[in-house]
Short mmCIF file of C-alpha atoms (C1' of nucleotides) in Angstrom, two decimals:
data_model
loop_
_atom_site.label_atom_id
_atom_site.label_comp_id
_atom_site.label_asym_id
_atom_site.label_seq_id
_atom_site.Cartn_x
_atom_site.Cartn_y
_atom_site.Cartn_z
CA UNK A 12 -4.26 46.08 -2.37
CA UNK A 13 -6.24 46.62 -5.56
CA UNK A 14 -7.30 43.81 -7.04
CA UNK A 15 -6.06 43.41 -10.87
CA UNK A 16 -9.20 42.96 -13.41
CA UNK A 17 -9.19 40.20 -15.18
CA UNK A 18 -10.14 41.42 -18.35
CA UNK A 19 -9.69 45.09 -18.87
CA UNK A 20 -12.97 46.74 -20.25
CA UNK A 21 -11.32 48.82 -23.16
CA UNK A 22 -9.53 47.63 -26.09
CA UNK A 23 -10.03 43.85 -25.61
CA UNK A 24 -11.12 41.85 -28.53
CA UNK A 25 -13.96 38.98 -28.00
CA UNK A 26 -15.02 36.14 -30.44
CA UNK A 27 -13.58 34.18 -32.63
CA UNK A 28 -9.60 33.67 -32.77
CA UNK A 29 -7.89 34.27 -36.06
CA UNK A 30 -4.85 32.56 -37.02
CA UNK A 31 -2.40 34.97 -36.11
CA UNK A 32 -3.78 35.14 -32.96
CA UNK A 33 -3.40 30.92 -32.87
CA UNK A 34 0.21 31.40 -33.80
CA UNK A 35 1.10 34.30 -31.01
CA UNK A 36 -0.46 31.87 -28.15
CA UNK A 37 0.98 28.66 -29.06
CA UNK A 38 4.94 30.26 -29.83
CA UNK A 39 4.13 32.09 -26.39
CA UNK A 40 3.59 28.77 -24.45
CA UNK A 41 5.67 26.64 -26.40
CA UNK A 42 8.57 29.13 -25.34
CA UNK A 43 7.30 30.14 -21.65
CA UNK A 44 4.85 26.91 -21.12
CA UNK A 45 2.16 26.93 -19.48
CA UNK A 46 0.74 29.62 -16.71
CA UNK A 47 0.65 33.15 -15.91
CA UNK A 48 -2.29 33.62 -17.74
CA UNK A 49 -3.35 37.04 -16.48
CA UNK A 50 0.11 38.33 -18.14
CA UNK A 51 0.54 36.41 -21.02
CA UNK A 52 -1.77 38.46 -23.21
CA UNK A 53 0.68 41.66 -22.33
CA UNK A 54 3.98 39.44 -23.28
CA UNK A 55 2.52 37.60 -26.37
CA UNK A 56 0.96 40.62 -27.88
CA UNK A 57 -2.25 39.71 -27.41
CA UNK A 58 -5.54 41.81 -26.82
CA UNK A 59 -7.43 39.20 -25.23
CA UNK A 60 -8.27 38.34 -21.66
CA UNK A 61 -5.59 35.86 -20.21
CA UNK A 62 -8.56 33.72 -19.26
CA UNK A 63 -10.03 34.06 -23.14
CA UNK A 64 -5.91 32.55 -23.38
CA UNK A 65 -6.40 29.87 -21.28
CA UNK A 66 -8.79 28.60 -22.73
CA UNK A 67 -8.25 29.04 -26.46
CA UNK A 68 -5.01 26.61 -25.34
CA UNK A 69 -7.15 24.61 -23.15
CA UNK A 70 -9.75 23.97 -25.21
CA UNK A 71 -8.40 23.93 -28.91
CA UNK A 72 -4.29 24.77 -29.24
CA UNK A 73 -2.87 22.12 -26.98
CA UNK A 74 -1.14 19.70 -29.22
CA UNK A 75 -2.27 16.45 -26.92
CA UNK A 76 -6.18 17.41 -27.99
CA UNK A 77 -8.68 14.64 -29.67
CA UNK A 78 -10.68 16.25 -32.02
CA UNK A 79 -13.32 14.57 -34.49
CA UNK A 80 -16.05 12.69 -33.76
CA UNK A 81 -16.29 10.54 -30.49
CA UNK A 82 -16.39 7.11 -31.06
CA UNK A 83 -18.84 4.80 -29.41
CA UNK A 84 -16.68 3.78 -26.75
CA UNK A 85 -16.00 7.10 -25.73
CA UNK A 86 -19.43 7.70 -25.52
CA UNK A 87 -20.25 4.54 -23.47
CA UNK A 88 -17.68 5.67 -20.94
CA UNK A 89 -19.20 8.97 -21.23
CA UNK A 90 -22.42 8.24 -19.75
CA UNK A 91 -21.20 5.49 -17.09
CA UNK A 92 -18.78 8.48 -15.88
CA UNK A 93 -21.76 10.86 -16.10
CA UNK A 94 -23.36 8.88 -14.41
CA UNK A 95 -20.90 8.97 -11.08
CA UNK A 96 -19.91 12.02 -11.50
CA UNK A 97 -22.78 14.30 -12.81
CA UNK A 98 -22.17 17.07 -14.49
CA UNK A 99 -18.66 17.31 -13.72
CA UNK A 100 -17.72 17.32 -17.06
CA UNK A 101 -13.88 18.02 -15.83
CA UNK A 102 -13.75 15.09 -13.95
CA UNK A 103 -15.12 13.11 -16.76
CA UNK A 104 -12.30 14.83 -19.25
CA UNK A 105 -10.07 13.48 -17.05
CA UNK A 106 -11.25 9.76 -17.71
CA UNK A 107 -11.32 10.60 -21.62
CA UNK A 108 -8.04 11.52 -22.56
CA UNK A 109 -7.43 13.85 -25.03
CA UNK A 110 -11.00 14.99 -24.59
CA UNK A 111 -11.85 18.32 -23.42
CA UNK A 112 -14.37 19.55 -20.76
CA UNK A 113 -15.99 21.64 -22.63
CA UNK A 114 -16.49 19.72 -25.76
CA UNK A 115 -17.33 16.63 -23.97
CA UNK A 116 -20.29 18.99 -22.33
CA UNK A 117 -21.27 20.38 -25.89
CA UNK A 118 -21.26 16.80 -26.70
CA UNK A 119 -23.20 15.34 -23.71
CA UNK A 120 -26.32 18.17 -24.88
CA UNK A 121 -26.41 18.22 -28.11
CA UNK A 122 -26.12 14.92 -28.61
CA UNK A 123 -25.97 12.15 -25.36
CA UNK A 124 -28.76 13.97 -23.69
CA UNK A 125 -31.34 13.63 -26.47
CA UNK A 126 -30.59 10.35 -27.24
CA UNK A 127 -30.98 9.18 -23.84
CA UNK A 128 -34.15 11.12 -23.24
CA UNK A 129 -35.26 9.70 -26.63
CA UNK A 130 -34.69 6.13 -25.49
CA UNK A 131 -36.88 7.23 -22.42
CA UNK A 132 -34.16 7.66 -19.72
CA UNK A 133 -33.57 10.78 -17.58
CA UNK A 134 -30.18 12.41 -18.62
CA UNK A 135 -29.80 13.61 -14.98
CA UNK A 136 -30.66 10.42 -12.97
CA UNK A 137 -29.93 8.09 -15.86
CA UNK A 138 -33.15 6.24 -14.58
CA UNK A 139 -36.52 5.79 -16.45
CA UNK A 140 -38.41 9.25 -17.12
CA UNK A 141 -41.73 6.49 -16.78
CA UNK A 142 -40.48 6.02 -13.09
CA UNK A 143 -43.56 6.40 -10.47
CA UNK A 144 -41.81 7.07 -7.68
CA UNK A 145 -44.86 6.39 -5.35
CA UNK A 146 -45.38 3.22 -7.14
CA UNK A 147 -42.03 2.63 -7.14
CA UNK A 148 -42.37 2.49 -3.49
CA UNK A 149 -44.90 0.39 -3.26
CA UNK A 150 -43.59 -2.49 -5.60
CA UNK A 151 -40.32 -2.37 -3.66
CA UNK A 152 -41.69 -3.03 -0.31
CA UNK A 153 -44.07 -5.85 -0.98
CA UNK A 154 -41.09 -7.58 -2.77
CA UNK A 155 -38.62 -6.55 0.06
CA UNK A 156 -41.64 -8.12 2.42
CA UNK A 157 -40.72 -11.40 0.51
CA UNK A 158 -37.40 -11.21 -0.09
CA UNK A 159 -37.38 -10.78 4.16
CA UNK A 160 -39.10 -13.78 4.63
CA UNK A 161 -37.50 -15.77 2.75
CA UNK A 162 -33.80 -15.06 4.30
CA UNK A 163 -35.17 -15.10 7.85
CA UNK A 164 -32.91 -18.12 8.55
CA UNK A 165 -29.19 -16.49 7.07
CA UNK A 166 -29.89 -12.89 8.45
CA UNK A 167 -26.23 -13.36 10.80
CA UNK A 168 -24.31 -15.07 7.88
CA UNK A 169 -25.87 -12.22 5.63
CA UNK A 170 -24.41 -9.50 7.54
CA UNK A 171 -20.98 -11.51 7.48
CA UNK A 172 -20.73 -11.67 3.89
CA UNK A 173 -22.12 -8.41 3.67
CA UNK A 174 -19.09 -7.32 5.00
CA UNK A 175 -16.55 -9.63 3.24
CA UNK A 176 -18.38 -9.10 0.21
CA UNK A 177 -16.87 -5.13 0.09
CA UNK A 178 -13.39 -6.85 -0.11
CA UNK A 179 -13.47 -10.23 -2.35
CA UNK A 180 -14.75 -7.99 -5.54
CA UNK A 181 -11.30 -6.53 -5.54
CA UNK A 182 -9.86 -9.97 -5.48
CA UNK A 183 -11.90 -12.73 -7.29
CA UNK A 184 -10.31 -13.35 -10.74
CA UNK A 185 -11.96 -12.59 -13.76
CA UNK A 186 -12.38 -15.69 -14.83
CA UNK A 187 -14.52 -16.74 -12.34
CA UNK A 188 -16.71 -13.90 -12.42
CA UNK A 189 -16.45 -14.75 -16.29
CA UNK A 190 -17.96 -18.02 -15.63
CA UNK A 191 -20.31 -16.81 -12.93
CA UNK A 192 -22.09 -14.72 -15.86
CA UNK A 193 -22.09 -17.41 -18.08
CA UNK A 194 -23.62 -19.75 -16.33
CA UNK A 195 -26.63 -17.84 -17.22
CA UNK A 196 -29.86 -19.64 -15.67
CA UNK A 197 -32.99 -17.78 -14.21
CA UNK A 198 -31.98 -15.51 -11.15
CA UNK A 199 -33.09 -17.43 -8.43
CA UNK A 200 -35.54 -15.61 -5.81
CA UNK A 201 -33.34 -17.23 -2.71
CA UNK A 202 -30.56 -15.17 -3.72
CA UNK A 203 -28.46 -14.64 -0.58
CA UNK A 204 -27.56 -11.12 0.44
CA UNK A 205 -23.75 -10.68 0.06
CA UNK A 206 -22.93 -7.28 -1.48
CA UNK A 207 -23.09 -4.05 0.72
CA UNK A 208 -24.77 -0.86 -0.76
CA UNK A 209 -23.94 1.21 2.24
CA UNK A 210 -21.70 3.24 -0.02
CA UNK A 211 -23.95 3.56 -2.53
CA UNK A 212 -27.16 5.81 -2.84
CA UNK A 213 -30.08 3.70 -2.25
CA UNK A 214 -32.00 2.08 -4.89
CA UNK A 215 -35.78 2.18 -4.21
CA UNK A 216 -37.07 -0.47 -6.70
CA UNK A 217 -36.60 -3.05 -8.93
CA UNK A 218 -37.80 -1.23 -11.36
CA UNK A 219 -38.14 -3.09 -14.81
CA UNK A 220 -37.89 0.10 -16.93
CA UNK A 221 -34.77 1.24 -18.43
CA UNK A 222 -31.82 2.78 -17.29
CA UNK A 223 -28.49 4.52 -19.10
CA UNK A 224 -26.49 1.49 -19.23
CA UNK A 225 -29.52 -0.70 -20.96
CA UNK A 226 -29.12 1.68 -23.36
CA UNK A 227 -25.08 1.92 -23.77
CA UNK A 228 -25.10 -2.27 -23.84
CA UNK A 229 -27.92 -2.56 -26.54
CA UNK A 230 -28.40 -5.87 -24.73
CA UNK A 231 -31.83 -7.04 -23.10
CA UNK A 232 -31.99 -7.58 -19.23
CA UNK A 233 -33.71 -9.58 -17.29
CA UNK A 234 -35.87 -7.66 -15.83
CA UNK A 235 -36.87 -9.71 -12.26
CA UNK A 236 -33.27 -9.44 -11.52
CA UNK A 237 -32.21 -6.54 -12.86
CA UNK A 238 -31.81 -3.93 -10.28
CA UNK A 239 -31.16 -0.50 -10.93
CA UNK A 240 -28.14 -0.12 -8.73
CA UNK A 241 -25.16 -0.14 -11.53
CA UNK A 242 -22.55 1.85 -11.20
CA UNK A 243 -25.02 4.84 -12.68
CA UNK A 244 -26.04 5.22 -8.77
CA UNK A 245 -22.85 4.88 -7.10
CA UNK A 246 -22.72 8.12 -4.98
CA UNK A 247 -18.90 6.86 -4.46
CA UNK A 248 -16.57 6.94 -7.54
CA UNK A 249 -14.07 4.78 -5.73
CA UNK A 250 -16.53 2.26 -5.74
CA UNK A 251 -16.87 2.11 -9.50
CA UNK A 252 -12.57 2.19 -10.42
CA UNK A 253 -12.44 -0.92 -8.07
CA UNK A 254 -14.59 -2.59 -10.24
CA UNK A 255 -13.17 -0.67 -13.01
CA UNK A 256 -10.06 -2.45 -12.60
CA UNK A 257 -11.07 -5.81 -12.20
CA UNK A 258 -13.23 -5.86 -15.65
CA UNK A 259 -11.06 -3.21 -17.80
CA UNK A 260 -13.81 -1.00 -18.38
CA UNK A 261 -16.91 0.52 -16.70
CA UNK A 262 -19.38 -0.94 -19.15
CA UNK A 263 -18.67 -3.87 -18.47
CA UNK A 264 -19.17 -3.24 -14.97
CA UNK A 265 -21.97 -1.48 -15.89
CA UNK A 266 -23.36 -4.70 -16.90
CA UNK A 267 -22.40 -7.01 -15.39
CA UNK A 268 -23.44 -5.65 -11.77
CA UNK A 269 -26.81 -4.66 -12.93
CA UNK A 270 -27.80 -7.71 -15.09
CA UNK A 271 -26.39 -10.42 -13.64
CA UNK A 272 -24.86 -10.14 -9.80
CA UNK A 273 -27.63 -8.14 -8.28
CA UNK A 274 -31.39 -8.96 -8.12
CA UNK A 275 -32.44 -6.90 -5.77
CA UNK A 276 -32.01 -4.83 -2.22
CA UNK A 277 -32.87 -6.33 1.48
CA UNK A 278 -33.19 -4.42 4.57
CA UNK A 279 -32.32 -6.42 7.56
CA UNK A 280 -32.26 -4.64 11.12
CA UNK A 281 -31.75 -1.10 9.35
CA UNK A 282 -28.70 -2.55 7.35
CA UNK A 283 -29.43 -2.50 3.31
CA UNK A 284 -27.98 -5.35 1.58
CA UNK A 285 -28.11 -6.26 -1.93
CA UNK A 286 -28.96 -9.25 -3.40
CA UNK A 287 -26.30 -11.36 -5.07
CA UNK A 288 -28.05 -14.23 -7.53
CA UNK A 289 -28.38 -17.32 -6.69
CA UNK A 290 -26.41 -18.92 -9.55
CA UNK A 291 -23.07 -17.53 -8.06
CA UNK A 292 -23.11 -19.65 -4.74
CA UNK A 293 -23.47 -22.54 -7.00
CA UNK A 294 -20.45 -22.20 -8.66
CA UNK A 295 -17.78 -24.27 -7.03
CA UNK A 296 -14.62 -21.61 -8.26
CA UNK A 297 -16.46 -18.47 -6.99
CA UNK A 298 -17.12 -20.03 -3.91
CA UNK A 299 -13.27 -21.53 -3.45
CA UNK A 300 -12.33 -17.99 -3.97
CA UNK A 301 -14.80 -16.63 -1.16
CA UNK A 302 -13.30 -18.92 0.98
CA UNK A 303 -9.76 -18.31 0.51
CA UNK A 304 -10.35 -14.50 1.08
CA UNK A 305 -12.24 -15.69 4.03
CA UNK A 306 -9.43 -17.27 5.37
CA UNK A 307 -6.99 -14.39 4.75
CA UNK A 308 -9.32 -12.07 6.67
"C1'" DA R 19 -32.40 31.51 -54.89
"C1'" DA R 20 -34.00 33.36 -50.63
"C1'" DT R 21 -35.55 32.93 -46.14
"C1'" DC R 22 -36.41 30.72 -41.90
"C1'" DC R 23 -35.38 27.67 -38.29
"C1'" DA R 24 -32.73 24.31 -35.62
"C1'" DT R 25 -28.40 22.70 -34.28
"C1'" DT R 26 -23.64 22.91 -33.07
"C1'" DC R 27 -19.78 24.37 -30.58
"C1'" DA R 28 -16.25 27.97 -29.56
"C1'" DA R 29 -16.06 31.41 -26.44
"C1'" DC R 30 -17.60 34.15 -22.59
"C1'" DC R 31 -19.16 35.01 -17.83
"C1'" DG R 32 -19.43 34.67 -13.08
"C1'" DC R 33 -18.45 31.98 -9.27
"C1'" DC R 34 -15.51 28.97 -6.53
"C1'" DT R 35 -11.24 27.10 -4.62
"C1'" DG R 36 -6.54 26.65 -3.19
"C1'" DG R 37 -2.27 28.69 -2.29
"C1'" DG R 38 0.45 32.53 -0.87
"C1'" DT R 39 1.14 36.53 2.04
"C1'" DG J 29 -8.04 34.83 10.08
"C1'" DA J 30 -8.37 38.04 6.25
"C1'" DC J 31 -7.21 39.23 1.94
"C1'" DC J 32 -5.57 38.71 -2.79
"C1'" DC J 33 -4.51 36.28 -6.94
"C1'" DA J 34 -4.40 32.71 -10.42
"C1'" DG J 35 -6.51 29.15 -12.21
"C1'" DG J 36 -10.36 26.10 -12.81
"C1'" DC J 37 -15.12 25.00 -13.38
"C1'" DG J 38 -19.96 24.74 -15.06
"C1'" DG J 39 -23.66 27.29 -17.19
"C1'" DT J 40 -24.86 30.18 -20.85
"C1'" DT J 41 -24.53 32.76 -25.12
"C1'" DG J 42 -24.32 33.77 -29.85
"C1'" DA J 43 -22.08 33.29 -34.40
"C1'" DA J 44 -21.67 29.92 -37.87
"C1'" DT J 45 -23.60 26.31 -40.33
"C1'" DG J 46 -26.79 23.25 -42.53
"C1'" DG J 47 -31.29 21.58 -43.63
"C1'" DA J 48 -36.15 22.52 -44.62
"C1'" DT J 49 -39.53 25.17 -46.88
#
DNA sequence: AATCCATTCAACCGCCTGGGT
DNA sequence: GACCCAGGCGGTTGAATGGAT
């Protein structure tokens, strides 16, 4: 069978649409809908390409499109999306409604991408552009030496709630983890390991330089707890909708997971676990909740 | 006013994937 | 399993635009 071009060489036009041509798309689908793209330009009386079609609809004639300016929330979900997904700019349209993927793209490099690379922050990694990775190393295992030492005693009850610890974030309420963060205090350094990162990519370092979603909160961090697991590293985009759900949106997420639940990442016997702070086993209600999910499991 | 340069973004291109045969 | 097709995707291009000189 011979295999139908997609665009025929002769007698196609390229470039910008004119108006006319608007018009003969848009009656075309609102009276045929969507589809059977490769014909369409044939039965519209168009001479364009049926993908050149698909995309003038796709990108600027469908009624349900955004357009203008994106506002700062839409940016801020922007980058925590870019960074799960990467340059999947389709997958982040999806997450952005009425948004396309290619002017979210456009958008991410003319604009996001400078910005980001301005404030020092790799557009790619959404970690610092400062990072030493070596050094990075190096700073990570002396503290991991202490960190080790000091939760010699809890390493069984650490694997335990590394493992409950998956399941009770899709269950405490907000209002506890509300009152967790405000609780505020410095982040203890006998923070107990409780939160698995075995779904995650691996974060080498508590790093103290900045990362995409210092930037998108325009908040300070503490730095000694602050580690750069957010969501920005999550290898997993299931991992960041559960939490998406329990906080409404990924920036908070964002923020709360890197400045206030996390302090840093333990290995113990080959496992990874991160650090939860300290602050949060003091608090009666977060505990009560552990419990009671303990006792449903 | 004219020219140059940088930026933006609509559109194109080539590749990939999933479904049908 | 091999092949074809339609549609989708991400990277790239280039015309249009605006600001600087």
């Amino acid at each position: 069978m011979v295999r139908t071009p997609c665009c025929r060489a002769e007698g196609l036009k390229k470039g910008v649409w004119t108006q006319e041509e608007d018009q003969k798309l848009i009656a075309h689908v609102q009276r045929h809908g969507e589809g059977g793209w490769r014909t369409l330009p044939d039965k519209a009386g168009l001479k364009r390409c049926g993908k050149s079609c698909r995309l003038r609809w796709a990108n600027y004639l469908r009624p349900d499109i955004k357009r203008g300016d994106f506002s700062q929330e839409e940016e801020d979900s922007m980058i925590n999306l870019h960074a799960v997904h990467g340059n999947k700019w389709s997958a982040i349209a999806r997450r952005l409604p009425g948004r396309t993927d290619n002017e979210i793209k456009n958008h991410w490099n003319t604009h996001i991408k400078k910005r980001l690379i301005k404030k020092g922050i790799d557009p790619v990694t959404h970690k610092s552009l400062l990072d030493n990775l070596e050094e990075k190393s190096t700073v990570h295992q002396e503290k991991d030496d202490q960190k080790s030492k000091d939760n010699k005693s809890s390493r069984s009850s650490a694997r335990f709630l590394n493992k409950v610890a998956n399941r009770f974030g899709q269950r405490v309420s907000q209002s506890v983890l509300s009152d967790i963060i405000g609780s505020g205090g410095s982040l203890t350094s006998h923070a107990t390991p409780i939160i698995s990162s075995s779904e995650c990519e691996r974060s080498t370092s508590s790093s103290s330089t900045p990362t995409s979603s210092d930037l998108l909160t325009n908040q300070s961090i503490n730095v000694d707890a602050t580690t750069p697991l957010s969501s920005s590293t999550c290898s997993d985009s299931s991992d960041l909708f559960l939490y998406d759900d329990i906080f409404g949106d990924i920036e908070d997420t964002t923020r709360l997971i890197s400045s206030r639940f996390l302090s840093n990442v333990v290995s113990h016997d080959g496992e990874e676990f991160l650090m939860l702070d300290g602050s949060c086993l003091e608090n009666t209600s977060f505990m009560r909740e552990l419990t009671m999910i303990l006792q449903e499991d």
